[in-house]
Amino acid sequence: MTLEQWTNVDTYMQQHVAPEANELDWVLQANAAGELPQIDVSPNQGKFLQLLIRITSAKRVLEIGTLGAYSTIWMARGLPEGGHITTLELEESHAVIAQANLDQAGVSHRVKLIQGPAVESLHKLIESETAPYDFVFVDADKPNNPNYFELALKLTRPGSTIVFDNVVRDGEVVDASSNDDSVQGTRQFFDLAAQTPNVTWAAQQTVSSKGYDGFAIGFVTA
Ligand code: SAH
Ligand code: DHB
Ligand code: MG
């Protein structure tokens, strides 16, 4: 099995189940023109996030790691009337392109982009006693994943959903002696998940046009 095969199958499925992804190609083109790293969710993954939003009837969404807002736009298009996304991004250059894309996509009225280190932004959201989020998508710097999990728990309620991207990383997640901070951050996240009785999880390995990776989905129960 090769990346070429995974990409062919991903494209085949996307053309059948998510043809509307073609309408969002301009976002990826704008991101490439702005020299952003090409680590957006894949089109099928964007559709998957959008369906999770709809399946869970989420109205208030928190995203950690905006990049060029490709995932944000997919999720925004799954929100009901009155729905809202808060998305957090460290890099100003990414935030500028993301905001232009959100404007162009016609969803900026339902998205608030906060630029700065996400841990700080999350603390500010907690201090401001913002209403709990129904759905959290964590997709930023992986060494902070344990922090993002703990802070997300303060911003959610029983019944909320928390999704972590990139929890497999070519299978490196099982390498306890890895020197990669991202792998260690993900391993610390899994340890924390195992010790948190009020969140129940499923984690899936995936192959796609982005290679071999995976995601974890948590449901806050109490
Ligand atoms: N969710 C996006 C991809 C995000 S890539 C999509 O699928 O389209 C990860 C992003 O997290 C990058 O833009 C990076 O700048 C941002 N990031 C890295 N460290 C961060 C931090 N400490 N706080 C907030 N954002 C951070
Ligand atoms: C990387 C980050 C991501 O969020 C992703 O989906 C793929 C790759 C990275 O930092 O390499
Ligand atoms: Mg990711």
Coordinates of C-alpha atoms and ligand atoms in Angstrom, one line a residue:
M1 CA 0.0 0.0 0.0
T2 CA 1.3 3.4 -1.0
L3 CA 0.5 7.0 -0.5
E4 CA -0.4 7.1 -4.2
Q5 CA -3.1 4.4 -3.7
W6 CA -4.4 6.1 -0.6
T7 CA -4.6 9.4 -2.5
N8 CA -6.4 7.8 -5.4
V9 CA -9.0 6.2 -3.2
D10 CA -9.4 9.5 -1.2
T11 CA -10.0 11.4 -4.4
Y12 CA -12.4 8.7 -5.7
M13 CA -14.5 8.8 -2.5
Q14 CA -14.4 12.6 -2.2
Q15 CA -15.7 13.0 -5.8
H16 CA -18.6 10.8 -4.9
V17 CA -19.5 11.8 -1.3
A18 CA -18.1 15.3 -1.1
P19 CA -18.2 16.9 -4.5
E20 CA -18.7 20.3 -2.8
A21 CA -15.1 20.1 -1.8
N22 CA -14.3 21.3 -5.3
E23 CA -15.9 24.6 -4.4
L24 CA -13.3 25.1 -1.6
D25 CA -10.2 24.4 -3.7
W26 CA -9.7 28.2 -3.9
V27 CA -8.9 28.2 -0.2
L28 CA -6.1 25.7 -0.6
Q29 CA -4.8 27.7 -3.6
A30 CA -4.9 30.9 -1.5
N31 CA -3.0 29.1 1.3
A32 CA -0.4 27.8 -1.1
A33 CA 0.0 31.3 -2.7
G34 CA 0.5 32.6 0.8
E35 CA 3.2 30.0 1.4
L36 CA 1.4 28.4 4.3
P37 CA 2.5 24.8 5.2
Q38 CA 0.2 22.3 3.4
I39 CA -1.1 20.6 6.5
D40 CA -4.8 21.5 6.3
V41 CA -7.2 18.7 6.8
S42 CA -7.9 16.8 3.6
P43 CA -11.2 17.5 1.8
N44 CA -12.7 14.2 3.1
Q45 CA -11.6 15.1 6.6
G46 CA -13.1 18.5 6.3
K47 CA -16.4 16.9 5.3
F48 CA -16.0 14.5 8.2
L49 CA -15.6 17.3 10.7
Q50 CA -18.6 19.1 9.1
L51 CA -20.7 15.9 9.5
L52 CA -19.6 15.5 13.1
I53 CA -20.8 19.1 13.8
R54 CA -24.2 18.2 12.2
I55 CA -24.5 14.8 13.9
T56 CA -23.9 16.3 17.3
S57 CA -26.0 19.4 16.6
A58 CA -23.1 21.6 17.7
K59 CA -23.8 25.3 17.8
R60 CA -20.7 26.6 19.6
V61 CA -17.4 25.4 18.2
L62 CA -13.8 26.0 19.4
E63 CA -10.9 25.3 17.1
I64 CA -7.3 25.3 18.2
G65 CA -5.0 25.8 15.2
T66 CA -6.5 27.8 12.3
L67 CA -3.8 27.9 9.6
G68 CA -5.6 29.2 6.6
A69 CA -9.1 28.4 8.0
Y70 CA -9.7 25.5 5.6
S71 CA -11.0 23.3 8.4
T72 CA -12.8 26.3 9.9
I73 CA -14.7 26.9 6.7
W74 CA -15.8 23.2 6.4
M75 CA -17.1 23.3 10.0
A76 CA -18.7 26.8 9.6
R77 CA -20.7 25.4 6.7
G78 CA -22.1 22.6 9.0
L79 CA -23.4 25.0 11.6
P80 CA -27.1 25.7 12.1
E81 CA -28.5 29.3 12.1
G82 CA -26.9 31.2 15.0
G83 CA -24.0 28.9 15.2
H84 CA -20.5 30.2 16.0
I85 CA -16.8 29.2 15.8
T86 CA -14.0 30.6 17.9
T87 CA -10.6 29.7 16.2
L88 CA -7.2 30.2 17.7
E89 CA -4.0 30.8 15.7
L90 CA -0.5 31.8 16.9
E91 CA 1.0 33.2 13.7
E92 CA 0.0 36.6 12.5
S93 CA 0.8 35.7 8.9
H94 CA -1.5 32.7 9.0
A95 CA -4.2 34.7 10.7
V96 CA -4.2 37.4 8.0
I97 CA -4.7 34.8 5.2
A98 CA -7.3 32.9 7.3
Q99 CA -9.3 36.0 7.9
A100 CA -9.3 36.9 4.2
N101 CA -10.4 33.3 3.4
L102 CA -13.2 33.5 6.0
D103 CA -14.4 36.8 4.5
Q104 CA -14.2 35.4 1.0
A105 CA -16.1 32.2 2.0
G106 CA -18.9 34.4 3.5
V107 CA -18.7 32.9 7.0
S108 CA -16.8 35.6 8.9
H109 CA -20.0 36.7 10.6
R110 CA -20.0 33.3 12.4
V111 CA -16.3 33.0 13.1
K112 CA -14.1 34.8 15.6
L113 CA -10.4 34.4 15.0
I114 CA -8.1 35.1 18.0
Q115 CA -4.4 35.5 17.2
G116 CA -1.9 34.6 19.8
P117 CA -0.6 31.5 21.7
A118 CA -3.6 29.3 22.2
V119 CA -2.8 28.4 25.8
E120 CA -3.1 32.2 26.6
S121 CA -6.2 32.6 24.5
L122 CA -7.8 29.6 26.2
H123 CA -7.0 31.0 29.7
K124 CA -8.7 34.3 28.6
L125 CA -11.8 32.5 27.4
I126 CA -12.0 30.7 30.7
E127 CA -11.6 33.9 32.7
S128 CA -14.3 35.6 30.6
E129 CA -16.7 32.8 31.6
T130 CA -17.7 32.2 28.0
A131 CA -20.6 29.8 27.5
P132 CA -19.4 26.2 27.1
Y133 CA -18.5 24.9 23.7
D134 CA -20.4 22.0 22.2
F135 CA -17.5 20.8 19.9
V136 CA -13.7 21.3 20.1
F137 CA -11.2 20.6 17.3
V138 CA -7.6 20.4 18.5
D139 CA -5.1 20.8 15.6
A140 CA -2.2 23.0 16.6
D141 CA 1.2 22.4 18.2
K142 CA 1.2 18.8 19.4
P143 CA 3.5 19.3 22.4
N144 CA 0.7 21.3 23.9
N145 CA -1.9 18.6 23.4
P146 CA -2.1 17.7 27.2
N147 CA -2.6 21.4 28.0
Y148 CA -5.2 21.8 25.3
F149 CA -7.1 18.8 26.7
E150 CA -7.1 20.1 30.2
L151 CA -8.1 23.6 29.1
A152 CA -10.8 22.3 26.7
L153 CA -12.3 20.4 29.7
K154 CA -12.8 23.8 31.4
L155 CA -14.6 25.2 28.3
T156 CA -17.0 22.3 27.7
R157 CA -19.9 20.5 29.4
P158 CA -21.3 17.0 29.7
G159 CA -22.4 16.1 26.1
S160 CA -19.6 18.1 24.4
T161 CA -17.3 16.5 21.8
I162 CA -13.5 16.9 21.6
V163 CA -11.6 15.8 18.5
F164 CA -7.8 15.6 18.3
D165 CA -6.1 15.5 14.9
N166 CA -2.8 13.7 14.1
V167 CA -2.6 11.2 16.9
V168 CA -0.8 8.5 15.0
R169 CA 1.9 10.2 13.0
D170 CA 3.1 7.4 10.8
G171 CA 2.7 5.0 13.7
E172 CA 5.3 6.9 15.8
V173 CA 2.9 7.3 18.7
V174 CA 3.8 3.8 20.0
D175 CA 7.5 4.7 20.2
A176 CA 8.0 5.6 23.9
S177 CA 11.6 6.6 23.3
S178 CA 10.8 9.0 20.4
N179 CA 12.8 12.3 20.5
D180 CA 10.0 14.0 18.7
D181 CA 8.2 16.5 21.0
S182 CA 5.0 16.1 19.0
V183 CA 5.0 12.4 19.5
Q184 CA 5.7 12.9 23.2
G185 CA 2.9 15.5 23.4
T186 CA 0.5 13.1 21.8
R187 CA 1.6 10.2 24.2
Q188 CA 1.0 12.5 27.2
F189 CA -2.4 13.3 25.8
F190 CA -3.2 9.6 25.6
D191 CA -2.0 9.1 29.2
L192 CA -4.2 11.9 30.3
A193 CA -7.2 10.6 28.3
A194 CA -6.7 7.2 30.0
Q195 CA -6.8 8.9 33.4
T196 CA -9.8 11.1 32.8
P197 CA -12.9 9.2 33.7
N198 CA -15.4 11.8 32.6
V199 CA -14.4 11.6 29.0
T200 CA -15.0 8.5 26.9
W201 CA -12.9 8.0 23.8
A202 CA -12.5 6.3 20.5
A203 CA -9.3 6.6 18.4
Q204 CA -9.0 5.7 14.8
Q205 CA -6.0 5.2 12.5
T206 CA -6.5 6.7 9.0
V207 CA -4.8 6.5 5.7
S208 CA -5.5 9.3 3.2
S209 CA -4.0 11.8 0.8
K210 CA -2.2 13.1 3.9
G211 CA -0.6 9.7 4.6
Y212 CA -0.9 7.5 7.7
D213 CA -2.3 9.3 10.7
G214 CA -5.4 9.3 12.9
F215 CA -7.7 11.1 15.2
A216 CA -9.3 10.7 18.6
I217 CA -12.8 11.6 19.5
G218 CA -13.9 12.2 23.1
F219 CA -17.4 12.6 24.5
V220 CA -17.6 14.5 27.8
T221 CA -19.9 12.4 30.1
A222 CA -19.9 14.3 33.4
Ligands
SAH1 N1 -6.8 23.2 11.4 C1 -6.1 23.6 10.2 C2 -4.6 23.2 10.2 C3 -3.9 23.7 11.4 S1 -2.1 23.5 11.2 C4 -6.7 23.0 8.9 O1 -7.0 21.8 9.0 O2 -7.0 23.7 8.0 C5 -1.6 24.0 12.8 C6 -1.7 25.5 13.1 O3 -1.5 25.7 14.5 C7 -0.7 26.3 12.4 O4 -1.2 27.4 11.7 C8 0.2 26.9 13.5 O5 0.7 28.2 13.3 C9 -0.8 26.9 14.7 N2 -0.1 26.9 16.0 C10 1.1 26.4 16.3 N3 1.4 26.6 17.6 C11 0.3 27.3 18.1 C12 0.0 27.9 19.4 N4 0.9 27.7 20.4 N5 -1.1 28.5 19.5 C13 -2.0 28.6 18.5 N6 -1.8 28.1 17.3 C14 -0.6 27.5 17.1
DHB2 C1 1.4 18.5 10.7 C2 0.4 19.1 11.5 C3 -0.9 18.8 11.3 O1 -1.9 19.4 12.0 C4 -1.3 17.9 10.3 O2 -2.6 17.6 10.1 C5 -0.3 17.3 9.5 C6 1.0 17.6 9.7 C7 2.8 18.8 11.0 O3 3.1 19.7 11.8 O4 3.6 18.2 10.3
MG3 MG -3.8 18.4 11.7

